[in-house]
XYZ file of C-alpha atoms in Angstrom:
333
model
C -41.566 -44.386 146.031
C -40.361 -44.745 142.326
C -37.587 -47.589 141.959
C -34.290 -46.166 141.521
C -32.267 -48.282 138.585
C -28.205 -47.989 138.476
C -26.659 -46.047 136.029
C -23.368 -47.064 134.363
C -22.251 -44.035 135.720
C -23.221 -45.648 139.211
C -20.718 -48.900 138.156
C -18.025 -46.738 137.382
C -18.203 -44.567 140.328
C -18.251 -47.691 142.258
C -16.069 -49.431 140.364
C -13.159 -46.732 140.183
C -13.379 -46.177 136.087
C -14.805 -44.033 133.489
C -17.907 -44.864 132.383
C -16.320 -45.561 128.982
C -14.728 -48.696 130.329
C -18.017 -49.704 131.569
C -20.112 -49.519 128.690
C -16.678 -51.723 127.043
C -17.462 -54.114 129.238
C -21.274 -54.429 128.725
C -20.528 -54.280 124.467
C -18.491 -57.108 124.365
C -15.190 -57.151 121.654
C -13.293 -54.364 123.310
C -9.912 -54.865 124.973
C -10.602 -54.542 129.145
C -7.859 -55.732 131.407
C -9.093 -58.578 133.757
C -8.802 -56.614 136.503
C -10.712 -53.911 135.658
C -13.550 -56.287 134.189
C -13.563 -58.365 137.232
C -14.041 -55.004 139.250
C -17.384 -53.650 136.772
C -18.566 -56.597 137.044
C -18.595 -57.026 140.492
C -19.667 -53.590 141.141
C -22.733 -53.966 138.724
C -23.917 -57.378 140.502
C -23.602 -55.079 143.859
C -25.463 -52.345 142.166
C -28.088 -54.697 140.359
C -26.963 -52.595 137.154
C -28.587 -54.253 134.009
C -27.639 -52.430 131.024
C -30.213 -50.955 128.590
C -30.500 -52.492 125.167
C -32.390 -49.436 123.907
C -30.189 -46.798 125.096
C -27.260 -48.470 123.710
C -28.597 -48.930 120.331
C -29.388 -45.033 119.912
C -25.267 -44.520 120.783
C -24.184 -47.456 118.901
C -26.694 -47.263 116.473
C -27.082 -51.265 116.282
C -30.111 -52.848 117.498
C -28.346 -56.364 117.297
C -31.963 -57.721 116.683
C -32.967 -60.303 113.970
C -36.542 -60.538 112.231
C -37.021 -64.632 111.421
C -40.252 -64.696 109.090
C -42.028 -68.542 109.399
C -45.039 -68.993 108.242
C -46.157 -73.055 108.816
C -44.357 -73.085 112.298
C -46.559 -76.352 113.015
C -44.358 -77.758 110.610
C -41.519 -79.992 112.879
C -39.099 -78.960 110.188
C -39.496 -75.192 111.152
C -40.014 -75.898 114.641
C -36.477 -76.738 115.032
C -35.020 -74.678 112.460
C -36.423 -71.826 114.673
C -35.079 -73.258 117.583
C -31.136 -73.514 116.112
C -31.656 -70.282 114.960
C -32.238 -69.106 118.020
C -29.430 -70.746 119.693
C -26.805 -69.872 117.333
C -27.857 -66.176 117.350
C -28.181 -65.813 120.882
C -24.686 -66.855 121.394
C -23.614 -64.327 119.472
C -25.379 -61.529 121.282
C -28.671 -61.310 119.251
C -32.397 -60.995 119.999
C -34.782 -62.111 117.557
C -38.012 -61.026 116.634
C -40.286 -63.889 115.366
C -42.949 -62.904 112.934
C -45.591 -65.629 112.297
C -46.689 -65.001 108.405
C -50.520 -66.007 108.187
C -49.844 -65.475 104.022
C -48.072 -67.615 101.510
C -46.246 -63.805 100.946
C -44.502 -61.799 103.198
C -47.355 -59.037 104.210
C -47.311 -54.912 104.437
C -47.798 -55.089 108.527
C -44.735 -57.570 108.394
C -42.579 -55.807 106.895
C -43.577 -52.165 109.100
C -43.020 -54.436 112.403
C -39.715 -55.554 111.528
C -39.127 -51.577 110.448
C -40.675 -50.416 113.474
C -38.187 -52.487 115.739
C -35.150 -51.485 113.511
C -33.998 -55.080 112.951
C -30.561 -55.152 111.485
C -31.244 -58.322 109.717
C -34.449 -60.526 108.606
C -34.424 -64.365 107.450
C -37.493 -65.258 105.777
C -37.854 -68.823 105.838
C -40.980 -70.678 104.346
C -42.474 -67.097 103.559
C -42.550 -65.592 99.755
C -40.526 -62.303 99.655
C -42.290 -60.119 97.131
C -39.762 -57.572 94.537
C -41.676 -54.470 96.688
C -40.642 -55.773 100.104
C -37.508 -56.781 99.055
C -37.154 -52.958 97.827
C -38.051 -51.784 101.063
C -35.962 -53.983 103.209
C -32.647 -52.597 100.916
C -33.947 -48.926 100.919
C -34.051 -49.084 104.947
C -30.302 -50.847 104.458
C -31.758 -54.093 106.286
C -29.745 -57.463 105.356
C -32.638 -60.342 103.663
C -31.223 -63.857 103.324
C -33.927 -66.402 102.384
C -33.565 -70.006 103.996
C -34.307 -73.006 102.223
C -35.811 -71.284 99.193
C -34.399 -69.270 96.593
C -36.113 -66.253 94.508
C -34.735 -65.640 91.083
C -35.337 -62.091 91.502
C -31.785 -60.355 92.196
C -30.807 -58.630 95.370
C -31.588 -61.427 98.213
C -29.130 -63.620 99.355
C -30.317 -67.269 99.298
C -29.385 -70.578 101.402
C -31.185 -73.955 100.162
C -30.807 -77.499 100.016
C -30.080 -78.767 96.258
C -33.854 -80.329 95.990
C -33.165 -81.106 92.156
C -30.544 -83.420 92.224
C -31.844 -85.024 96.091
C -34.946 -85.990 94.253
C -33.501 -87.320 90.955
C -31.591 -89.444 93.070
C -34.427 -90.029 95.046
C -36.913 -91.059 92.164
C -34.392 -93.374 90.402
C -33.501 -95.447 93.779
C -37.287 -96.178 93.976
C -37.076 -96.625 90.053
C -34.203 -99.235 90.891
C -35.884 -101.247 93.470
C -38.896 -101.884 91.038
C -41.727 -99.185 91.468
C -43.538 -98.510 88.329
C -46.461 -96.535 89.288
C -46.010 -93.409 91.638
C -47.465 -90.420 92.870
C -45.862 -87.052 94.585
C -48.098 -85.259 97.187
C -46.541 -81.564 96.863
C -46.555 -78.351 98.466
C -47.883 -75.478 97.354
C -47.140 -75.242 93.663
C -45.670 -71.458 93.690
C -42.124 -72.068 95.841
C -38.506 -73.055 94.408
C -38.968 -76.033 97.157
C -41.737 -77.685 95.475
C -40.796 -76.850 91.595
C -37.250 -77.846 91.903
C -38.204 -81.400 94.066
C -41.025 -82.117 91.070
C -38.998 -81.533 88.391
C -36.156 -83.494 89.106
C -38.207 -86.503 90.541
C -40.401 -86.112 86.573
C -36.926 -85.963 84.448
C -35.954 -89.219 86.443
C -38.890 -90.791 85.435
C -39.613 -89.885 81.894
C -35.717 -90.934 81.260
C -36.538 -94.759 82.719
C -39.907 -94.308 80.169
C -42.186 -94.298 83.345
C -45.534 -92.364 82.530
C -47.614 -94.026 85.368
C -47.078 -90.680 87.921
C -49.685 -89.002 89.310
C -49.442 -85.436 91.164
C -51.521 -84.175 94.157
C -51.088 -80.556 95.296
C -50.166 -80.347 99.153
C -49.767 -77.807 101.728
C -46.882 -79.514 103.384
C -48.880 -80.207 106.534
C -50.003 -83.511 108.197
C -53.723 -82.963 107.226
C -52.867 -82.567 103.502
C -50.666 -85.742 102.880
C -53.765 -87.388 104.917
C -56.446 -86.463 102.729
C -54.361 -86.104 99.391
C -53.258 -90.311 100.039
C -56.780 -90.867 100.992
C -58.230 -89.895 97.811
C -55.257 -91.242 95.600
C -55.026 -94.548 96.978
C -58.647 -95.041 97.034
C -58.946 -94.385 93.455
C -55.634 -96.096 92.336
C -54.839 -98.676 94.738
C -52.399 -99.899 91.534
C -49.944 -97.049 93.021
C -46.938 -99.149 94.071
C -45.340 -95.458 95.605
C -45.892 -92.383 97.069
C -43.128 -89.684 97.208
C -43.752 -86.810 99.560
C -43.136 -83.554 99.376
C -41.686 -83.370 102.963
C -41.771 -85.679 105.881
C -44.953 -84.238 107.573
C -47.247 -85.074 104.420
C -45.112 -88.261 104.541
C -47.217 -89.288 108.007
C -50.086 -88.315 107.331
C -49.902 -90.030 103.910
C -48.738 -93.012 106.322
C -51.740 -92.760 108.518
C -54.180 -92.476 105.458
C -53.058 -95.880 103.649
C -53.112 -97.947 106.736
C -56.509 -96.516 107.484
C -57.963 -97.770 103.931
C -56.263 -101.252 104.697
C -53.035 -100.651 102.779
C -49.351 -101.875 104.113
C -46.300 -100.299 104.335
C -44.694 -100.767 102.701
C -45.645 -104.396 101.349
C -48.677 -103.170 99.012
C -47.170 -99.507 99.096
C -43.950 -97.486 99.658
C -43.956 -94.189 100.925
C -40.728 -92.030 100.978
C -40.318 -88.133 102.817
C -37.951 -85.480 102.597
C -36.419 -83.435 105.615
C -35.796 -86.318 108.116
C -37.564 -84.837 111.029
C -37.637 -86.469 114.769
C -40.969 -88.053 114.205
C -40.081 -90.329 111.207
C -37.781 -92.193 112.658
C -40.698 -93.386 115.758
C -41.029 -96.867 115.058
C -44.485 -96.086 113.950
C -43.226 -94.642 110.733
C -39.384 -95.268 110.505
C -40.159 -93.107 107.709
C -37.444 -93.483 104.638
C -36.246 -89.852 103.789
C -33.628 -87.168 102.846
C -32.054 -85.679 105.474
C -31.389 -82.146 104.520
C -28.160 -80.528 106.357
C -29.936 -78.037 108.824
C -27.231 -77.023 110.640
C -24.653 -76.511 107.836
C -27.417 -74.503 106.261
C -28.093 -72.055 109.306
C -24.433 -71.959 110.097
C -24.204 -70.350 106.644
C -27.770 -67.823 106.727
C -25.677 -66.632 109.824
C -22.634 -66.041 108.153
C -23.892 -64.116 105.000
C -26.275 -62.073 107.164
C -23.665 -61.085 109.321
C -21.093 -60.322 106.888
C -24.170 -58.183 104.910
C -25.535 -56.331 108.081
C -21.868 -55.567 108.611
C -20.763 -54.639 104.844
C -23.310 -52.722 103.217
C -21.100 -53.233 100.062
C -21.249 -57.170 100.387
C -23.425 -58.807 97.103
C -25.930 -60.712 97.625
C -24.888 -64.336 98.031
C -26.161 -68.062 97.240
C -25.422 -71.498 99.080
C -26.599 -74.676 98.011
C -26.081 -77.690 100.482
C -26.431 -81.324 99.068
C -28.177 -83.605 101.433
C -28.070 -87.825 101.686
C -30.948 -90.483 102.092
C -31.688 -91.815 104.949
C -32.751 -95.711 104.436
C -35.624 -97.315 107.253
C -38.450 -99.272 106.963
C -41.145 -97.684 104.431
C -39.933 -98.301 101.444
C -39.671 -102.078 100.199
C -37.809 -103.581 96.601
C -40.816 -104.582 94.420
């Protein structure tokens, strides 16, 4: 025998309403007397009545699902940016739909499955959004914010830490406690995040007349700041500092130095950026920036929302400042 599965139509029969009032109920935001609620509700736990997502969309016409594009989820940083996104959307009555980008850009397949599942919003995250998919996202009227990253293209909202002025600040602290010969691990050389944290740490440094600063190109993962430290500090054991693109290069940079016979940070300073869980194990107690995560996903939320619900709304741009977070790895010269 086929399972039978209850109907709305079943609740409000059972319930003593119209099966208007019952789909109310299940939507959430209209105005049901307590009474009648408490009734639905009851009669739908009786009835093991489950409402279907799918049906509803085709009357309501919203899917209330969110694409999140990541592409380096083995990054910490991500790891738990995907997990407060998912937290703070949930509570609000949204699914997501995680797409895990194998490409430095946002691919064709991406972009159908996110079409193919009708999401009503997409956050692309550490992903590059090309001009074409950004044109095919607005043509199918589906909201883009990008999250910590910006694209200078027009059209796509954009929510980002100010990495310019965190890393001139950064660069003349170290500058101030008596470094004079650095290097900067980076990560990949094509995104806002990288450009904006390089040039701001460079001006800093060719304003204090500092031309001892080497650059190593990164891939913002723990195996890259290993190797890239290996071969710098091998070569240049003079190098008195080593800023890192973001916190997970930062430990594997770590790792590297102490493995050559280095200290940290007596012979050595090494400074991150992110402030993720795993710098601050006494291991590392990794000196950092601490960028303002949740501020920053409180406000993707906000201007997706307010797009996927105004079609008219322009696209928007936040920039959060950050602060420093002082421990152990970095030492006055």
């Amino acid at each position: 025998m086929s399972k039978k599965h209850s109907t709305s139509q079943d609740v409000a029969e059972l319930a003593g309403v119209s099966q208007a009032t019952v789909s109310r109920v299940f939507a959430g935001g209209a105005i049901v007397s307590e009474k009648k609620k408490k009734k639905i509700l009851e009669a739908a736990e009786a009835l093991g009545y489950q409402p279907n997502a799918h049906a509803r969309s085709l009357i309501t016409r919203r899917t209330r699902m969110i694409g999140v594009v990541m592409r380096n989820i083995r990054n910490p940083f991500y790891s738990a940016v995907l997990e407060i996104f998912h937290n703070r959307l949930s509570a609000l009555g949204y699914h997501l739909i995680f797409i895990n980008s194998t490409n430095e850009e946002i691919q064709e397949k991406e972009i159908s499955q996110l079409l193919e599942y009708n999401v009503e919003g997409v956050i692309i995250t550490d992903a590059l959004l090309s001009s074409s998919a950004a044109l095919k996202f607005k043509r199918s009227e589906i909201a883009v914010v990008l999250f910590n990253r910006y694209t200078e293209q027009a059209g796509s909202s954009s929510v980002f830490c100010d990495n310019y002025l965190a890393t001139k600040q950064i660069a003349a602290y170290l500058v101030e406690l008596g470094h004079r010969s650095f290097a900067f691990i980076s990560g990949p050389s094509d995104t806002s995040t990288t450009l904006d944290r390089l040039k701001g740490f460079e001006e800093v440094l060719k304003e204090r007349n500092i031309t001892d600063f080497m650059i190593e190109p990164g891939n913002y993962t723990y195996e890259s700041g290993f190797k890239s430290a290996q071969e710098l500090m091998t070569k240049n054991k003079h190098i008195d500092c080593v800023f890192c693109g973001n916190d997970i290069i930062a430990l594997g940079a770590m790792d590297a130095i102490r493995v050559i016979g280095l200290r940290i940070p007596e012979d050595v300073s090494v400074f991150g950026f992110d402030n993720i869980r795993m710098g601050a194990w006494p291991s590392y107690s990794l000196t950092t920036w601490e960028q303002p995560v949740e501020e920053m996903i409180d406000g993707t939320i906000e201007i997706l929302l307010n797009e996927i619900n105004d079609s008219t709304a322009k696209p928007k741009t936040l920039m959060f400042k950050g602060h420093m977070v002082v421990r152990n790895s970095v030492k006055k010269k």
